[in-house]
């Protein structure tokens, strides 16, 4: 079972419910309750997948990547990758496997 951390700001944006419908009971979807960097860092060690935040309030950098040993994928919805660079995220072991695609853009 994967633990999916959804950082999107709006609970009613449809993204969280769409992910829950798509994965059913096979994965566990989590959202930060208070949307602070401290809470993000507390949730990252158990995250397998992170769906990024387009507001920029919860950036994913090298400090956050170091806290996420299980990380397999970072999905950034929207246009651009302002909330996390491939160079900084690449320091996380799991992120190393998936950052090359973003280098090409």
C-alpha atoms as an extended CHARMM CRD file, in Angstrom:
* protein
*
       105  EXT
         1         1  UNK       CA              0.0000000000        0.0000000000        0.0000000000  PROA      1               0.0000000000
         2         2  UNK       CA              1.3630000000        3.4120000000       -0.9910000000  PROA      2               0.0000000000
         3         3  UNK       CA              0.9500000000        6.4650000000        1.1680000000  PROA      3               0.0000000000
         4         4  UNK       CA              0.0200000000        9.4030000000       -1.0930000000  PROA      4               0.0000000000
         5         5  UNK       CA              0.6300000000       12.8570000000        0.3670000000  PROA      5               0.0000000000
         6         6  UNK       CA             -1.5660000000       15.4730000000       -1.3720000000  PROA      6               0.0000000000
         7         7  UNK       CA             -0.3640000000       19.0370000000       -0.7710000000  PROA      7               0.0000000000
         8         8  UNK       CA             -2.9980000000       20.9120000000       -2.7960000000  PROA      8               0.0000000000
         9         9  UNK       CA             -4.4350000000       23.8480000000       -0.8690000000  PROA      9               0.0000000000
        10        10  UNK       CA             -8.1600000000       23.3860000000       -1.4670000000  PROA      10              0.0000000000
        11        11  UNK       CA             -9.8450000000       20.2910000000        0.0080000000  PROA      11              0.0000000000
        12        12  UNK       CA            -12.7470000000       20.7750000000       -2.3730000000  PROA      12              0.0000000000
        13        13  UNK       CA            -10.6290000000       21.1690000000       -5.5120000000  PROA      13              0.0000000000
        14        14  UNK       CA            -11.5670000000       17.6720000000       -6.6020000000  PROA      14              0.0000000000
        15        15  UNK       CA             -7.9780000000       16.4360000000       -6.7600000000  PROA      15              0.0000000000
        16        16  UNK       CA             -8.0000000000       14.5400000000       -3.4590000000  PROA      16              0.0000000000
        17        17  UNK       CA            -11.3270000000       12.8760000000       -4.1580000000  PROA      17              0.0000000000
        18        18  UNK       CA            -10.2420000000       11.9910000000       -7.7150000000  PROA      18              0.0000000000
        19        19  UNK       CA             -7.0980000000       10.3380000000       -6.3650000000  PROA      19              0.0000000000
        20        20  UNK       CA             -9.1180000000        8.4450000000       -3.7550000000  PROA      20              0.0000000000
        21        21  UNK       CA            -11.5080000000        7.1720000000       -6.4570000000  PROA      21              0.0000000000
        22        22  UNK       CA             -8.6040000000        6.1680000000       -8.7040000000  PROA      22              0.0000000000
        23        23  UNK       CA             -6.6710000000        4.1900000000       -6.0860000000  PROA      23              0.0000000000
        24        24  UNK       CA             -9.6210000000        2.8360000000       -4.1050000000  PROA      24              0.0000000000
        25        25  UNK       CA             -8.5330000000        0.8340000000       -1.1010000000  PROA      25              0.0000000000
        26        26  UNK       CA             -5.1060000000        0.0500000000       -2.5390000000  PROA      26              0.0000000000
        27        27  UNK       CA             -3.4640000000        3.2420000000       -1.2990000000  PROA      27              0.0000000000
        28        28  UNK       CA             -3.7550000000        5.6510000000        1.6100000000  PROA      28              0.0000000000
        29        29  UNK       CA             -4.3020000000        9.3620000000        0.7960000000  PROA      29              0.0000000000
        30        30  UNK       CA             -3.1520000000       11.9600000000        3.3370000000  PROA      30              0.0000000000
        31        31  UNK       CA             -3.4470000000       15.7640000000        3.4090000000  PROA      31              0.0000000000
        32        32  UNK       CA             -1.7230000000       18.1280000000        5.8330000000  PROA      32              0.0000000000
        33        33  UNK       CA             -4.3810000000       19.5370000000        8.1730000000  PROA      33              0.0000000000
        34        34  UNK       CA             -2.6810000000       22.8680000000        8.9100000000  PROA      34              0.0000000000
        35        35  UNK       CA             -0.5220000000       23.2700000000        5.7740000000  PROA      35              0.0000000000
        36        36  UNK       CA              2.6880000000       24.2410000000        7.5170000000  PROA      36              0.0000000000
        37        37  UNK       CA              6.2330000000       23.3400000000        6.4990000000  PROA      37              0.0000000000
        38        38  UNK       CA              6.6350000000       21.6590000000        9.9050000000  PROA      38              0.0000000000
        39        39  UNK       CA              3.6420000000       19.4190000000        9.2880000000  PROA      39              0.0000000000
        40        40  UNK       CA              4.8540000000       18.6560000000        5.7580000000  PROA      40              0.0000000000
        41        41  UNK       CA              8.2030000000       17.5450000000        7.1990000000  PROA      41              0.0000000000
        42        42  UNK       CA              6.4250000000       15.3280000000        9.7550000000  PROA      42              0.0000000000
        43        43  UNK       CA              4.4260000000       13.5820000000        7.0050000000  PROA      43              0.0000000000
        44        44  UNK       CA              7.2450000000       13.0970000000        4.4860000000  PROA      44              0.0000000000
        45        45  UNK       CA              9.0260000000       10.1190000000        6.1320000000  PROA      45              0.0000000000
        46        46  UNK       CA              5.9920000000        7.8980000000        5.4670000000  PROA      46              0.0000000000
        47        47  UNK       CA              5.1990000000        9.2510000000        1.9740000000  PROA      47              0.0000000000
        48        48  UNK       CA              5.6590000000        7.0880000000       -1.1120000000  PROA      48              0.0000000000
        49        49  UNK       CA              4.0920000000        9.6010000000       -3.5030000000  PROA      49              0.0000000000
        50        50  UNK       CA              3.7460000000       13.3840000000       -3.1680000000  PROA      50              0.0000000000
        51        51  UNK       CA              1.2440000000       15.3710000000       -5.2100000000  PROA      51              0.0000000000
        52        52  UNK       CA              2.6970000000       18.8660000000       -5.1120000000  PROA      52              0.0000000000
        53        53  UNK       CA              1.2260000000       22.1880000000       -4.0880000000  PROA      53              0.0000000000
        54        54  UNK       CA              0.9400000000       24.8200000000       -6.8100000000  PROA      54              0.0000000000
        55        55  UNK       CA              0.5640000000       27.7130000000       -4.3610000000  PROA      55              0.0000000000
        56        56  UNK       CA              4.2400000000       27.6660000000       -3.3670000000  PROA      56              0.0000000000
        57        57  UNK       CA              3.3260000000       27.5070000000        0.3390000000  PROA      57              0.0000000000
        58        58  UNK       CA              4.7660000000       23.9910000000        0.7560000000  PROA      58              0.0000000000
        59        59  UNK       CA              7.9590000000       23.8520000000       -1.3180000000  PROA      59              0.0000000000
        60        60  UNK       CA              9.8730000000       20.6130000000       -1.8210000000  PROA      60              0.0000000000
        61        61  UNK       CA             13.6040000000       21.1670000000       -1.5950000000  PROA      61              0.0000000000
        62        62  UNK       CA             16.6510000000       19.2120000000       -0.5460000000  PROA      62              0.0000000000
        63        63  UNK       CA             15.7810000000       19.4340000000        3.1800000000  PROA      63              0.0000000000
        64        64  UNK       CA             12.3750000000       17.9140000000        2.5150000000  PROA      64              0.0000000000
        65        65  UNK       CA             13.7710000000       15.2550000000        0.1500000000  PROA      65              0.0000000000
        66        66  UNK       CA             16.1860000000       14.1260000000        2.8490000000  PROA      66              0.0000000000
        67        67  UNK       CA             13.1860000000       13.3900000000        5.0770000000  PROA      67              0.0000000000
        68        68  UNK       CA             11.4910000000       11.1360000000        2.5130000000  PROA      68              0.0000000000
        69        69  UNK       CA             13.3970000000        7.8420000000        2.2090000000  PROA      69              0.0000000000
        70        70  UNK       CA             10.3610000000        5.9940000000        0.7810000000  PROA      70              0.0000000000
        71        71  UNK       CA              9.6270000000        8.5900000000       -1.9200000000  PROA      71              0.0000000000
        72        72  UNK       CA              8.9760000000        7.0560000000       -5.3440000000  PROA      72              0.0000000000
        73        73  UNK       CA              7.2970000000        9.9030000000       -7.2130000000  PROA      73              0.0000000000
        74        74  UNK       CA              6.6060000000       13.6230000000       -7.0180000000  PROA      74              0.0000000000
        75        75  UNK       CA              3.6780000000       14.6640000000       -9.2070000000  PROA      75              0.0000000000
        76        76  UNK       CA              3.3940000000       18.4060000000       -9.7480000000  PROA      76              0.0000000000
        77        77  UNK       CA             -0.0580000000       19.3160000000      -11.1070000000  PROA      77              0.0000000000
        78        78  UNK       CA             -0.3520000000       22.4420000000      -13.1910000000  PROA      78              0.0000000000
        79        79  UNK       CA              2.2220000000       24.2930000000      -15.2450000000  PROA      79              0.0000000000
        80        80  UNK       CA              5.8010000000       24.7430000000      -14.0820000000  PROA      80              0.0000000000
        81        81  UNK       CA              7.7880000000       23.3880000000      -11.1720000000  PROA      81              0.0000000000
        82        82  UNK       CA              8.2350000000       26.5140000000       -9.0500000000  PROA      82              0.0000000000
        83        83  UNK       CA              7.6530000000       24.6190000000       -5.7920000000  PROA      83              0.0000000000
        84        84  UNK       CA             10.5270000000       22.1950000000       -6.2180000000  PROA      84              0.0000000000
        85        85  UNK       CA             13.5770000000       21.9750000000       -8.4280000000  PROA      85              0.0000000000
        86        86  UNK       CA             14.9320000000       18.7210000000       -9.7750000000  PROA      86              0.0000000000
        87        87  UNK       CA             18.4050000000       19.7190000000       -8.5620000000  PROA      87              0.0000000000
        88        88  UNK       CA             17.3130000000       20.0980000000       -4.9430000000  PROA      88              0.0000000000
        89        89  UNK       CA             14.8890000000       17.1930000000       -4.8800000000  PROA      89              0.0000000000
        90        90  UNK       CA             17.4230000000       14.8800000000       -6.4940000000  PROA      90              0.0000000000
        91        91  UNK       CA             19.2030000000       14.5590000000       -3.1500000000  PROA      91              0.0000000000
        92        92  UNK       CA             16.4100000000       12.2220000000       -1.9870000000  PROA      92              0.0000000000
        93        93  UNK       CA             17.0960000000        8.5940000000       -2.8930000000  PROA      93              0.0000000000
        94        94  UNK       CA             13.6190000000        7.8900000000       -4.2380000000  PROA      94              0.0000000000
        95        95  UNK       CA             13.3920000000       11.1510000000       -6.1420000000  PROA      95              0.0000000000
        96        96  UNK       CA             16.6350000000       10.4120000000       -7.9610000000  PROA      96              0.0000000000
        97        97  UNK       CA             14.8570000000        7.7500000000       -9.9680000000  PROA      97              0.0000000000
        98        98  UNK       CA             12.1730000000       10.0990000000      -11.2880000000  PROA      98              0.0000000000
        99        99  UNK       CA             13.7890000000       13.5380000000      -11.6460000000  PROA      99              0.0000000000
       100       100  UNK       CA             15.4370000000       13.0640000000      -15.0380000000  PROA      100             0.0000000000
       101       101  UNK       CA             12.2170000000       13.6900000000      -16.9530000000  PROA      101             0.0000000000
       102       102  UNK       CA             11.8670000000       17.1610000000      -15.4240000000  PROA      102             0.0000000000
       103       103  UNK       CA             15.4700000000       18.0010000000      -16.4310000000  PROA      103             0.0000000000
       104       104  UNK       CA             14.4580000000       17.7150000000      -20.0750000000  PROA      104             0.0000000000
       105       105  UNK       CA             11.8490000000       20.4690000000      -19.8090000000  PROA      105             0.0000000000
